[in-house]
Coordinates of C-alpha atoms and ligand atoms in Angstrom, one line a residue:
M22 CA -14.8 26.4 23.6
Q23 CA -14.3 25.2 19.8
K24 CA -17.0 23.2 17.8
I25 CA -15.2 20.2 16.5
K26 CA -16.2 17.1 14.5
N27 CA -13.5 14.3 13.8
I28 CA -14.1 12.3 10.7
A29 CA -12.0 9.7 8.8
I30 CA -12.7 8.7 5.4
I31 CA -12.6 4.9 4.6
A32 CA -13.2 2.9 1.6
H33 CA -11.7 0.3 -0.5
V34 CA -8.7 1.3 -2.8
D35 CA -9.5 4.0 -5.6
H36 CA -13.1 4.5 -4.6
G37 CA -12.6 8.2 -4.4
K38 CA -11.5 9.3 -0.8
T39 CA -8.7 11.6 -1.6
T40 CA -10.8 13.1 -4.3
L41 CA -13.6 13.9 -1.8
V42 CA -11.1 15.5 0.4
D43 CA -9.8 17.6 -2.0
R44 CA -13.3 18.7 -2.4
M45 CA -13.8 19.6 1.1
L46 CA -10.7 21.7 0.9
V47 CA -12.0 23.5 -2.3
L48 CA -15.3 24.1 -0.4
G49 CA -13.4 25.4 2.6
K50 CA -11.4 27.8 0.0
L51 CA -8.2 26.2 1.0
F52 CA -7.2 26.0 -2.5
R53 CA -8.4 26.8 -5.9
E54 CA -10.0 24.2 -8.1
N55 CA -8.0 23.0 -10.9
E56 CA -4.8 24.5 -9.6
N57 CA -3.3 21.3 -10.7
P58 CA -5.5 19.6 -12.8
G59 CA -5.7 15.9 -12.5
D60 CA -3.4 15.9 -9.4
L61 CA -4.8 15.3 -6.1
I62 CA -3.6 18.0 -3.7
L63 CA -3.6 15.5 -0.8
D64 CA -1.6 12.7 -2.5
N65 CA 1.6 15.0 -2.2
N66 CA 4.6 12.7 -2.7
D67 CA 6.2 11.7 -5.8
L68 CA 5.1 8.0 -5.4
E69 CA 1.5 8.8 -4.5
R70 CA 1.3 11.0 -7.6
E71 CA 2.8 8.8 -10.0
R72 CA 0.7 5.5 -8.7
G73 CA -2.4 7.3 -7.8
I74 CA -3.0 6.1 -4.7
T75 CA -2.6 7.4 -1.0
I76 CA 0.3 5.7 0.8
L77 CA 0.0 7.7 4.2
S78 CA -3.0 8.6 6.0
K79 CA -3.1 12.3 6.3
N80 CA -4.9 15.0 8.6
V81 CA -6.4 18.2 7.3
S82 CA -9.0 20.3 8.4
V83 CA -11.8 22.7 7.1
Q84 CA -14.0 25.3 8.7
Y85 CA -17.7 24.6 7.8
K86 CA -20.4 26.9 9.3
D87 CA -19.1 27.2 12.8
Y88 CA -17.5 24.0 13.2
K89 CA -13.8 22.9 12.5
I90 CA -13.9 19.6 10.8
N91 CA -10.8 17.5 11.2
I92 CA -10.6 15.0 8.3
I93 CA -8.4 12.0 8.2
D94 CA -7.8 10.7 4.7
T95 CA -6.9 7.1 4.8
P96 CA -5.1 4.8 2.3
G97 CA -7.3 2.2 0.7
H98 CA -4.8 -0.6 -0.3
A99 CA -4.8 -3.6 1.7
D100 CA -1.1 -3.3 2.4
F101 CA -2.0 -0.2 4.6
G102 CA -5.0 -1.7 6.6
G103 CA -3.3 -1.5 9.7
E104 CA -2.5 2.3 9.4
V105 CA -6.2 2.8 8.7
E106 CA -7.1 0.6 12.0
R107 CA -4.8 2.8 14.1
V108 CA -5.9 6.1 12.9
L109 CA -9.7 5.4 13.5
N110 CA -8.9 6.0 16.9
M111 CA -9.0 9.4 16.5
A112 CA -12.2 9.8 14.8
D113 CA -15.7 10.1 16.0
G114 CA -17.3 9.1 13.0
V115 CA -16.6 7.9 9.5
L116 CA -17.6 8.5 5.9
L117 CA -17.7 5.1 4.5
L118 CA -17.1 5.6 0.4
V119 CA -18.4 2.9 -1.9
D120 CA -17.9 2.9 -5.7
A121 CA -21.6 3.0 -7.1
F122 CA -20.4 0.7 -9.9
E123 CA -18.0 -1.7 -8.1
G124 CA -19.8 -2.0 -4.8
T125 CA -18.6 -3.2 -1.6
M126 CA -15.0 -4.8 -2.0
P127 CA -12.6 -6.9 0.6
Q128 CA -11.3 -3.7 1.8
T129 CA -14.6 -1.9 2.3
R130 CA -15.6 -4.8 4.4
F131 CA -12.2 -4.6 6.4
V132 CA -12.1 -0.9 7.3
L133 CA -16.0 -0.9 8.0
Q134 CA -15.7 -3.7 10.4
K135 CA -12.9 -2.0 12.2
A136 CA -15.0 1.2 12.5
L137 CA -18.1 -0.7 13.9
I138 CA -15.9 -2.6 16.4
L139 CA -14.7 1.0 17.7
G140 CA -18.7 2.0 17.8
L141 CA -18.2 4.4 15.1
K142 CA -21.3 5.5 13.3
P143 CA -21.0 5.7 9.4
I144 CA -22.4 7.9 6.9
V145 CA -22.2 6.0 3.9
V146 CA -21.4 8.0 0.7
I147 CA -22.2 6.2 -2.7
N148 CA -19.8 7.9 -5.0
K149 CA -18.9 7.9 -8.7
V150 CA -22.7 7.8 -9.7
D151 CA -21.5 9.6 -12.7
K152 CA -20.2 6.5 -13.9
P153 CA -22.3 4.8 -16.7
N154 CA -24.1 1.4 -15.8
C155 CA -23.6 2.4 -12.1
R156 CA -26.1 0.9 -9.7
P157 CA -26.4 3.2 -6.6
E158 CA -29.4 1.6 -5.0
E159 CA -28.4 -2.0 -5.3
V160 CA -24.9 -0.8 -4.0
Q161 CA -26.7 0.8 -0.9
E162 CA -28.5 -2.3 0.0
Q163 CA -25.3 -4.1 -0.3
V164 CA -23.9 -1.8 2.1
F165 CA -26.7 -2.5 4.4
D166 CA -26.5 -6.3 4.2
L167 CA -22.8 -6.1 4.9
M168 CA -23.2 -4.0 7.9
F169 CA -25.8 -6.3 9.1
N170 CA -23.6 -9.3 8.7
L171 CA -20.9 -7.6 10.6
D172 CA -23.2 -7.1 13.6
A173 CA -23.5 -3.2 13.7
N174 CA -25.8 -2.2 16.1
E175 CA -29.2 -0.5 15.7
D176 CA -27.7 3.1 15.6
Q177 CA -25.1 2.1 13.1
L178 CA -27.7 0.3 10.8
N179 CA -29.7 3.5 10.9
F180 CA -26.9 5.3 8.7
P181 CA -27.7 8.1 6.4
T182 CA -26.7 7.8 2.9
I183 CA -25.5 10.4 0.3
Y184 CA -25.0 10.0 -3.0
G185 CA -22.8 11.9 -5.4
S186 CA -19.7 12.4 -7.6
A187 CA -16.5 13.6 -5.8
K188 CA -15.0 14.0 -9.3
Q189 CA -17.8 16.3 -10.5
G190 CA -17.9 17.8 -7.1
W191 CA -21.2 17.2 -5.8
M192 CA -23.2 15.4 -3.3
S193 CA -27.0 14.7 -3.0
N194 CA -29.8 12.8 -1.1
D195 CA -30.8 11.7 -4.5
W196 CA -28.5 10.4 -7.1
K197 CA -30.6 11.3 -10.0
T198 CA -30.8 14.9 -8.8
P199 CA -27.4 16.3 -8.7
S200 CA -26.8 19.2 -6.6
K201 CA -24.3 22.1 -7.2
D202 CA -21.7 21.3 -4.4
I203 CA -20.7 18.9 -1.5
T204 CA -22.8 21.1 0.9
P205 CA -25.4 18.3 1.4
L206 CA -22.6 15.9 2.8
M207 CA -21.0 18.5 5.0
D208 CA -24.6 19.3 6.5
C209 CA -25.1 15.5 7.1
I210 CA -21.7 15.5 8.9
L211 CA -22.5 18.2 11.2
E212 CA -26.1 16.5 11.8
H213 CA -25.0 12.8 12.3
I214 CA -21.2 12.7 13.3
P215 CA -21.3 13.0 17.3
N216 CA -19.3 15.6 18.8
P217 CA -15.9 14.4 20.2
K218 CA -16.3 12.7 23.7
T219 CA -14.2 14.3 26.0
Y220 CA -13.6 14.3 29.7
E221 CA -12.5 16.8 32.2
G222 CA -9.3 16.1 34.1
T223 CA -5.7 16.0 33.7
P224 CA -4.5 15.6 30.0
Q225 CA -4.5 12.3 28.2
M226 CA -3.8 11.8 24.5
L227 CA -3.2 8.3 23.1
I228 CA -0.6 8.6 20.4
T229 CA -2.1 7.2 17.3
S230 CA 0.2 8.1 14.5
L231 CA 3.5 9.8 14.0
D232 CA 4.9 12.4 11.2
Y233 CA 8.4 13.1 10.7
S234 CA 10.2 16.0 9.9
P235 CA 13.8 16.2 9.2
Y236 CA 14.4 19.4 11.2
V237 CA 12.5 18.6 14.2
G238 CA 12.6 14.5 14.2
R239 CA 9.5 12.5 15.3
I240 CA 6.0 14.3 15.7
A241 CA 3.4 12.4 17.8
I242 CA -0.1 12.5 16.5
G243 CA -3.4 12.0 18.4
K244 CA -6.7 13.1 19.6
L245 CA -6.6 14.8 23.2
L246 CA -9.3 12.9 25.2
R247 CA -9.1 14.6 28.5
G248 CA -7.7 17.9 29.8
T249 CA -5.9 20.7 28.0
I250 CA -2.5 20.7 26.8
K251 CA -0.1 23.8 26.8
Q252 CA 2.8 24.8 24.8
G253 CA 6.1 24.2 26.7
M254 CA 4.4 22.0 29.5
P255 CA 6.3 19.1 30.9
I256 CA 4.3 15.9 30.5
S257 CA 4.9 12.2 31.5
L258 CA 4.9 9.8 28.7
V259 CA 3.2 6.5 29.8
K260 CA 4.7 3.7 27.8
R261 CA 3.1 0.4 26.7
D262 CA 4.5 -1.5 29.8
R263 CA 3.3 1.4 32.0
S264 CA 6.7 2.5 32.6
I265 CA 6.9 6.3 32.9
Q266 CA 9.1 8.7 31.0
R267 CA 9.3 12.4 31.6
S268 CA 9.3 14.8 28.7
R269 CA 8.3 18.2 27.6
I270 CA 6.1 19.6 24.9
K271 CA 8.5 21.7 22.6
E272 CA 5.9 22.6 20.1
L273 CA 2.2 22.2 20.1
L274 CA 0.3 22.1 16.7
T275 CA -3.1 21.7 15.3
Y276 CA -4.2 21.0 11.7
E277 CA -5.6 24.1 9.6
G278 CA -6.5 23.2 6.2
L279 CA -3.4 21.5 4.8
N280 CA -1.0 22.8 7.2
K281 CA -0.1 22.3 10.8
K282 CA -0.3 25.6 12.8
K283 CA 1.5 26.4 16.1
T284 CA -0.9 27.0 19.0
D285 CA -0.5 27.6 22.8
L286 CA -3.3 25.6 24.1
V287 CA -5.2 22.4 22.7
E288 CA -8.7 21.7 24.4
A289 CA -10.0 18.1 24.7
G290 CA -11.6 17.1 21.3
D291 CA -9.2 18.2 19.1
I292 CA -6.6 16.5 17.1
C293 CA -3.1 17.9 17.6
A294 CA 0.6 17.1 16.8
L295 CA 3.5 17.3 19.5
V296 CA 7.1 18.2 18.8
G297 CA 9.7 17.3 21.3
I298 CA 8.4 14.3 22.9
E299 CA 11.5 11.8 23.2
G300 CA 11.4 8.1 22.7
F301 CA 7.7 7.7 22.2
Q302 CA 6.1 4.6 20.5
I303 CA 2.5 4.4 18.8
G304 CA 0.2 3.5 21.7
D305 CA 1.8 5.4 24.4
T306 CA -0.1 7.9 26.4
V307 CA 0.9 11.9 26.9
A308 CA -0.5 12.3 30.4
D309 CA -0.2 14.6 33.3
Y310 CA 3.2 15.3 34.9
E311 CA 2.6 14.7 38.4
N312 CA -0.4 12.1 38.2
P313 CA 0.1 10.3 34.8
E314 CA -2.9 7.8 33.8
G315 CA -2.1 5.7 30.7
L316 CA -4.9 4.7 28.1
D317 CA -5.1 1.3 26.8
P318 CA -2.5 0.8 24.1
I319 CA -3.5 0.2 20.6
A320 CA -2.2 -2.8 18.4
I321 CA 0.4 -2.1 16.1
D322 CA 0.4 -3.8 12.8
E323 CA 2.2 -7.1 12.7
P324 CA 4.2 -7.8 9.7
T325 CA 3.1 -10.6 7.1
M326 CA 6.0 -10.8 4.8
S327 CA 10.0 -10.3 4.5
M328 CA 12.4 -9.7 2.1
L329 CA 16.0 -9.9 2.0
F330 CA 18.0 -6.6 1.3
T331 CA 21.5 -6.8 0.6
I332 CA 24.2 -4.5 -0.8
N333 CA 24.5 -4.8 -4.8
D334 CA 27.4 -7.2 -5.6
S335 CA 26.5 -7.6 -9.3
P336 CA 29.2 -6.7 -11.8
F337 CA 27.6 -3.5 -12.5
F338 CA 27.7 -2.4 -8.8
G339 CA 28.5 1.4 -8.1
R340 CA 28.1 2.4 -11.7
E341 CA 24.6 4.1 -11.3
G342 CA 24.2 4.6 -7.6
K343 CA 25.7 7.1 -4.8
F344 CA 24.9 5.0 -1.9
V345 CA 26.1 1.5 -2.3
T346 CA 27.8 0.2 1.0
S347 CA 26.3 -2.1 3.7
R348 CA 26.8 0.9 6.0
H349 CA 24.6 3.2 3.6
L350 CA 22.1 0.4 3.6
K351 CA 21.9 0.1 7.3
E352 CA 21.9 3.8 8.1
R353 CA 19.0 4.1 5.6
L354 CA 17.0 1.3 6.9
D355 CA 17.4 2.6 10.6
R356 CA 16.2 6.0 9.4
E357 CA 13.0 4.3 7.9
L358 CA 12.3 2.7 11.1
E359 CA 11.9 5.9 12.8
K360 CA 8.9 6.7 10.9
N361 CA 7.6 3.5 9.1
L362 CA 5.5 1.9 11.6
A363 CA 4.8 -1.5 10.0
L364 CA 8.5 -2.1 9.3
R365 CA 10.8 -4.4 11.2
V366 CA 14.5 -5.0 10.3
E367 CA 16.7 -8.1 11.4
K368 CA 20.2 -8.5 11.1
T369 CA 21.5 -11.7 9.2
D370 CA 24.6 -13.8 9.3
S371 CA 26.1 -11.3 6.9
A372 CA 26.8 -8.0 7.5
D373 CA 25.7 -6.9 4.2
A374 CA 22.2 -8.0 4.3
F375 CA 19.1 -7.4 6.4
T376 CA 15.6 -9.2 6.6
V377 CA 13.1 -6.6 6.1
Y378 CA 9.7 -7.2 7.3
G379 CA 6.6 -5.4 5.9
R380 CA 3.0 -5.5 5.4
G381 CA 3.1 -6.6 1.8
V382 CA 4.9 -6.5 -1.6
L383 CA 3.4 -2.8 -2.3
H384 CA 4.6 -1.7 1.5
L385 CA 8.1 -2.7 0.8
S386 CA 8.2 -1.7 -2.7
V387 CA 7.5 1.8 -1.8
L388 CA 10.4 1.8 0.4
I389 CA 12.7 0.5 -2.3
E390 CA 11.5 2.7 -5.0
T391 CA 12.1 5.7 -2.5
M392 CA 15.6 4.4 -1.9
R393 CA 16.5 4.0 -5.7
R394 CA 15.3 7.8 -6.2
E395 CA 17.5 8.8 -3.3
G396 CA 20.6 7.3 -5.2
Y397 CA 20.6 4.0 -3.4
E398 CA 21.7 0.8 -5.0
L399 CA 20.5 -2.6 -3.7
Q400 CA 19.6 -6.2 -4.2
V401 CA 16.2 -7.8 -3.1
G402 CA 15.3 -11.4 -2.5
Q403 CA 12.2 -13.2 -3.3
P404 CA 9.2 -12.2 -0.9
K405 CA 8.4 -14.5 1.7
V406 CA 5.4 -14.8 3.8
I407 CA 5.6 -15.2 7.5
I408 CA 5.2 -18.8 8.7
K409 CA 4.5 -19.2 12.3
D410 CA 4.3 -22.2 14.7
I411 CA 0.9 -22.0 16.4
D412 CA 0.4 -24.7 18.9
G413 CA 2.8 -26.9 17.3
E414 CA 1.1 -26.5 13.9
K415 CA 2.8 -24.8 11.0
C416 CA 0.6 -21.8 9.9
E417 CA 0.5 -19.2 7.3
P418 CA -1.5 -16.0 6.3
I419 CA -4.6 -16.6 4.5
E420 CA -6.2 -13.8 2.6
Y421 CA -9.8 -13.1 1.2
L422 CA -9.5 -12.6 -2.6
T423 CA -12.0 -11.4 -5.0
V424 CA -11.6 -11.5 -8.8
D425 CA -14.1 -9.5 -10.8
L426 CA -14.0 -10.3 -14.2
P427 CA -16.4 -10.8 -17.6
E428 CA -18.0 -14.4 -17.3
D429 CA -16.1 -15.8 -20.4
Y430 CA -12.6 -15.9 -18.3
S431 CA -14.1 -17.2 -15.0
G432 CA -13.1 -20.9 -15.7
K433 CA -9.6 -19.9 -16.3
A434 CA -9.3 -17.7 -13.3
I435 CA -10.7 -20.1 -11.0
E436 CA -8.2 -22.7 -12.4
I437 CA -5.4 -20.4 -11.8
V438 CA -6.4 -19.4 -8.2
Q439 CA -6.9 -23.3 -7.2
Q440 CA -3.5 -24.0 -8.7
R441 CA -2.3 -21.8 -5.9
K442 CA -4.3 -23.4 -3.2
G443 CA -7.0 -21.0 -3.4
E444 CA -10.6 -22.3 -2.3
M445 CA -13.6 -20.7 -4.0
M446 CA -16.3 -19.5 -1.5
N447 CA -18.8 -17.6 -3.5
M448 CA -19.8 -16.4 -7.0
E449 CA -22.0 -13.8 -7.7
R450 CA -23.1 -12.4 -11.1
K451 CA -23.4 -8.5 -11.6
N452 CA -24.5 -7.4 -14.8
D453 CA -22.5 -8.9 -17.5
R454 CA -19.4 -9.6 -15.1
I455 CA -19.0 -12.3 -12.5
L456 CA -17.5 -11.8 -9.0
L457 CA -15.2 -14.7 -7.6
E458 CA -14.5 -14.9 -3.8
F459 CA -11.7 -17.2 -2.6
L460 CA -9.6 -18.0 0.6
I461 CA -6.0 -18.2 -0.6
P462 CA -2.7 -18.4 1.2
S463 CA -0.6 -15.2 0.9
R464 CA 1.9 -17.1 -1.0
G465 CA -0.7 -17.6 -3.7
I466 CA -1.3 -14.0 -4.3
I467 CA 2.5 -13.2 -4.9
G468 CA 2.7 -12.9 -8.5
L469 CA -1.0 -13.6 -9.2
K470 CA -1.8 -10.4 -10.6
N471 CA 0.6 -10.7 -13.5
I472 CA -0.7 -14.1 -14.5
M473 CA -4.4 -13.2 -14.0
M474 CA -4.0 -10.1 -16.3
T475 CA -2.2 -12.1 -19.1
A476 CA -4.9 -14.8 -18.7
T477 CA -7.9 -12.3 -18.7
A478 CA -6.7 -9.7 -21.3
G479 CA -6.2 -7.1 -18.7
E480 CA -10.2 -7.3 -17.4
A481 CA -9.6 -9.0 -14.0
V482 CA -10.0 -6.6 -11.3
I483 CA -8.3 -8.3 -8.2
A484 CA -8.6 -7.3 -4.6
H485 CA -7.3 -9.0 -1.4
R486 CA -7.2 -8.8 2.4
F487 CA -5.4 -10.6 5.2
K488 CA -7.8 -12.8 7.2
E489 CA -5.8 -14.9 9.6
F490 CA -2.9 -17.4 10.1
A491 CA -4.1 -21.0 9.7
A492 CA -2.7 -24.2 8.7
Y493 CA -0.2 -24.6 6.1
K494 CA -1.8 -25.3 2.8
G495 CA 0.8 -27.4 1.2
D496 CA 3.4 -26.8 -1.7
F497 CA 2.6 -25.7 -5.2
D498 CA 4.7 -24.5 -8.2
K499 CA 4.5 -21.0 -8.4
R500 CA 6.2 -20.3 -11.7
Q501 CA 6.1 -23.2 -14.4
V502 CA 8.6 -21.6 -16.8
G503 CA 12.4 -21.0 -16.1
S504 CA 14.5 -18.3 -16.6
L505 CA 16.9 -17.3 -19.7
I506 CA 20.3 -16.6 -18.3
A507 CA 22.9 -14.8 -19.9
I508 CA 26.3 -16.7 -20.0
E509 CA 28.5 -14.0 -21.1
T510 CA 28.9 -10.2 -20.1
G511 CA 28.9 -7.8 -22.8
Q512 CA 26.1 -6.1 -25.0
A513 CA 22.9 -7.7 -26.2
I514 CA 23.0 -8.2 -30.0
A515 CA 20.0 -7.8 -31.9
Y516 CA 21.1 -10.6 -34.3
A517 CA 21.5 -13.0 -31.1
L518 CA 18.3 -12.0 -29.7
D519 CA 16.6 -12.5 -32.9
K520 CA 18.1 -16.0 -33.4
L521 CA 16.8 -17.1 -29.8
Q522 CA 13.5 -15.7 -29.8
D523 CA 11.9 -19.1 -30.0
R524 CA 13.5 -19.7 -26.6
G525 CA 11.0 -17.4 -24.8
R526 CA 10.7 -13.7 -24.1
F527 CA 13.4 -11.2 -23.5
F528 CA 13.6 -8.7 -20.8
V529 CA 16.2 -6.8 -22.3
A530 CA 16.8 -4.8 -25.7
P531 CA 19.5 -4.8 -28.2
M532 CA 22.5 -2.6 -27.1
E533 CA 21.7 -3.0 -23.6
E534 CA 24.6 -3.8 -21.2
I535 CA 24.3 -7.2 -19.6
Y536 CA 26.3 -9.5 -17.4
E537 CA 27.0 -13.1 -17.0
G538 CA 24.4 -14.7 -14.7
Q539 CA 21.7 -11.8 -15.2
V540 CA 18.1 -13.0 -16.0
V541 CA 17.6 -11.8 -19.6
G542 CA 14.4 -13.6 -20.1
E543 CA 11.8 -16.0 -19.6
N544 CA 12.2 -19.6 -20.8
T545 CA 9.1 -20.9 -22.7
K546 CA 10.1 -24.4 -20.9
S547 CA 10.5 -25.3 -17.2
G548 CA 13.9 -25.0 -16.2
D549 CA 16.6 -22.4 -16.6
L550 CA 18.6 -22.0 -19.7
G551 CA 21.9 -20.4 -20.4
L552 CA 22.2 -18.4 -23.3
N553 CA 24.7 -16.1 -25.3
I554 CA 23.0 -12.9 -26.6
T555 CA 26.2 -11.0 -27.1
K556 CA 27.2 -13.0 -30.3
T557 CA 27.6 -10.9 -33.2
K558 CA 27.0 -12.3 -36.6
K559 CA 30.1 -13.7 -38.3
L560 CA 30.9 -11.6 -41.3
T561 CA 31.1 -13.9 -44.5
N562 CA 31.1 -12.5 -47.9
I563 CA 28.4 -14.9 -49.1
R564 CA 25.9 -13.1 -47.3
A565 CA 25.2 -9.8 -48.4
S566 CA 25.2 -6.9 -46.0
G567 CA 22.0 -5.5 -45.2
T568 CA 20.2 -8.5 -44.0
D569 CA 20.6 -6.9 -40.5
E570 CA 17.3 -5.0 -41.4
K571 CA 15.3 -8.0 -41.4
V572 CA 15.7 -8.5 -37.8
R573 CA 12.3 -8.2 -36.1
L574 CA 12.3 -8.3 -32.6
A575 CA 9.2 -8.4 -30.1
P576 CA 9.8 -5.6 -27.7
P577 CA 11.1 -6.6 -24.4
I578 CA 9.0 -7.0 -21.4
R579 CA 9.7 -4.4 -18.7
F580 CA 8.7 -5.1 -15.1
S581 CA 7.9 -2.8 -12.5
L582 CA 9.6 -2.9 -9.3
E583 CA 6.6 -4.8 -7.9
E584 CA 6.3 -7.0 -10.7
A585 CA 9.8 -8.1 -10.7
L586 CA 9.6 -8.8 -6.9
E587 CA 6.8 -10.9 -7.5
Y588 CA 8.2 -12.7 -10.4
I589 CA 11.7 -13.6 -9.3
Q590 CA 12.6 -17.4 -8.1
E591 CA 14.0 -18.2 -4.8
D592 CA 17.6 -18.3 -6.5
E593 CA 17.3 -15.1 -7.9
Y594 CA 17.6 -11.2 -6.8
V595 CA 16.2 -8.1 -8.1
E596 CA 19.1 -5.5 -8.7
V597 CA 17.8 -2.2 -7.7
T598 CA 19.6 1.2 -8.9
P599 CA 18.6 4.7 -9.8
K600 CA 18.7 3.8 -13.5
A601 CA 17.7 0.3 -13.7
I602 CA 15.8 -2.9 -12.4
R603 CA 17.5 -6.0 -13.5
L604 CA 16.9 -9.6 -12.4
R605 CA 19.9 -11.9 -11.7
K606 CA 20.7 -15.3 -10.3
I607 CA 22.2 -15.2 -6.8
L608 CA 25.0 -17.2 -8.2
L609 CA 26.3 -15.7 -11.4
K610 CA 28.3 -18.7 -12.5
E611 CA 26.5 -21.6 -14.1
H612 CA 29.0 -24.2 -12.4
D613 CA 28.2 -22.7 -8.9
R614 CA 24.4 -23.0 -9.5
K615 CA 24.9 -26.8 -10.3
R616 CA 27.2 -27.2 -7.3
A617 CA 24.6 -25.5 -5.2
K618 CA 21.8 -27.8 -6.6
N619 CA 23.8 -30.9 -5.5
Ligands
LIG300 N1 -16.0 8.8 -12.4 C1 -15.7 8.9 -11.2 N2 -14.5 8.9 -10.9 C2 -14.0 9.3 -9.7 C3 -15.0 9.7 -8.6 N3 -14.1 10.1 -7.6 C4 -12.8 9.5 -7.9 N4 -12.8 9.1 -8.8 C5 -11.6 8.7 -9.7 O1 -11.2 7.3 -9.1 C6 -9.7 7.6 -9.2 C7 -9.2 7.1 -7.7 O2 -9.7 8.3 -6.8 P1 -8.7 8.6 -5.3 O3 -9.4 9.8 -4.9 O4 -7.5 8.7 -5.7 O5 -9.2 7.3 -4.8 P2 -8.7 6.9 -3.1 O6 -10.1 6.1 -2.6 O7 -8.3 8.2 -2.6 O8 -7.6 5.9 -3.6 P3 -6.6 5.3 -2.3 O9 -6.1 6.4 -1.5 O10 -5.5 4.8 -3.2 O11 -7.2 4.1 -1.8 C8 -9.0 8.5 -9.7 O12 -9.0 8.5 -10.8 C9 -10.3 9.7 -9.5 O13 -10.3 10.6 -10.5 C10 -16.2 10.2 -9.3 O14 -17.1 10.5 -8.6 N5 -16.4 9.5 -10.2
LIG301 MG1 -6.5 8.4 -1.6

């Protein structure tokens, strides 16, 4: 029988999970170091590369000594917390990474708590000890306190700690004496992570994750808990509601290095991928054909936010995209539902619009960004948090929020968060910075980053994490300033923009094509203001030519997709095409907007 260890790597966003997994692959000689300097081999889709974050959890394996180590790299961003929680079901232990400078953060707490509840024993890895001013010992104690507060059991509290730098490629028992590679960590895994708990009997595999291939469709992933499974074998799928569906394993795969490899047989304890299981859902059990026994299903992430997706009906519709009709949009969303677990799509009264539910602005913006790269045009409405009625009370999602910033800015930051119904829970000094902790409605987090960055000269580090649905905290004004709106379609003219600079900040540059009803800037004052920025200078013979050179325009503000989504008001859309992100009023004509108001 093969010797196996199954581990998941968990941490707050950017604490170095993927960098460490890459190191393990190097150690296993699965790829050469510096083949793609700067690029993480595991963050392999375009968006992951560009944003430098992991979006989808991934399975890989390395051979170390006589063990096959299945490694699950997880995403650290809060929007993907549900994914982490789910894939932990495949692990028998976790590596909890903590940045030696930042220390424990909201997502550290969340993922650790989930691991502890599942009874998994952690190995704590204090990473990034190469950073100047890092404080590895203090952080180690902080992790202990956190575990204690999360009711870890005796065994879990007895966790081993390894220090090192994933970036520099070493791990050691002592941070002051660097080693030459990560073998101390690998040996620690063999010593402390338990072998998979397996049982004898008929096969049982809980489908925990899924993969998608355009050739074979959906692929079911999970750890085989009991028995053996074979290629070609008929099986029963035990659904969440305990109903049974017969199916057959067309192809059986396990993880080898970065790839999936076909195999004839899998024994209990290994993580595998099954092709050919029809109509499965996450949480279903693959079980014996004759005597199926289901395992307890796992929870699927509930959405916390929605946005309206609609076809592009701006005057520039169809200019830049290939897929622009409501049929295109519907088909694309249906396809996404096959693999994007936390996504829900609902029809609306209009055939051209859908309500799309997800886990947060990042989760949905990743989908929108992918679609635009594929050639889609669409418009997206303001993100809305999900309001629930719980026992007759109006409830909304509440989140933990931490803001880490230099002391000088703390007053300003607290004011901003309180204005958005945030409540301060704790304030902690560390070195020359301050860590503020709040509870805040998810509504208050939308657009917060933008404002906080401006108010703190880019110094604030913000993190948040869903806590619970709780009583609605009351209304507040999100954006105090209004929009500058184009009242003519045409080309933006430098002369006009220059004359109007005192009205606010512009989002468009001279020569850009704009349309009536487009949001072209931010009003310095509250309320919306219509402007004509297509006006050219009247040519008179009094003024000498050449005065145009005096036009000195502030560069336009350019929003990323996420920033744009977080910025818009309720009566505005973000228009997304392969070439542009524009903001617009839903009603393009000023008189229509006036009428709608009354
Ligand atoms: N100084 C230093 N930087 C590191 C170290 N490990 C990782 N980094 C850097 O930290 C950043 C984030 O690393 P990732 O490996 O992508 O972090 P992650 O935890 O996988 O991030 P998510 O998957 O998005 O949660 C990258 O810029 C890495 O180069 C380290 O040991 N020292
Ligand atoms: Mg990562």
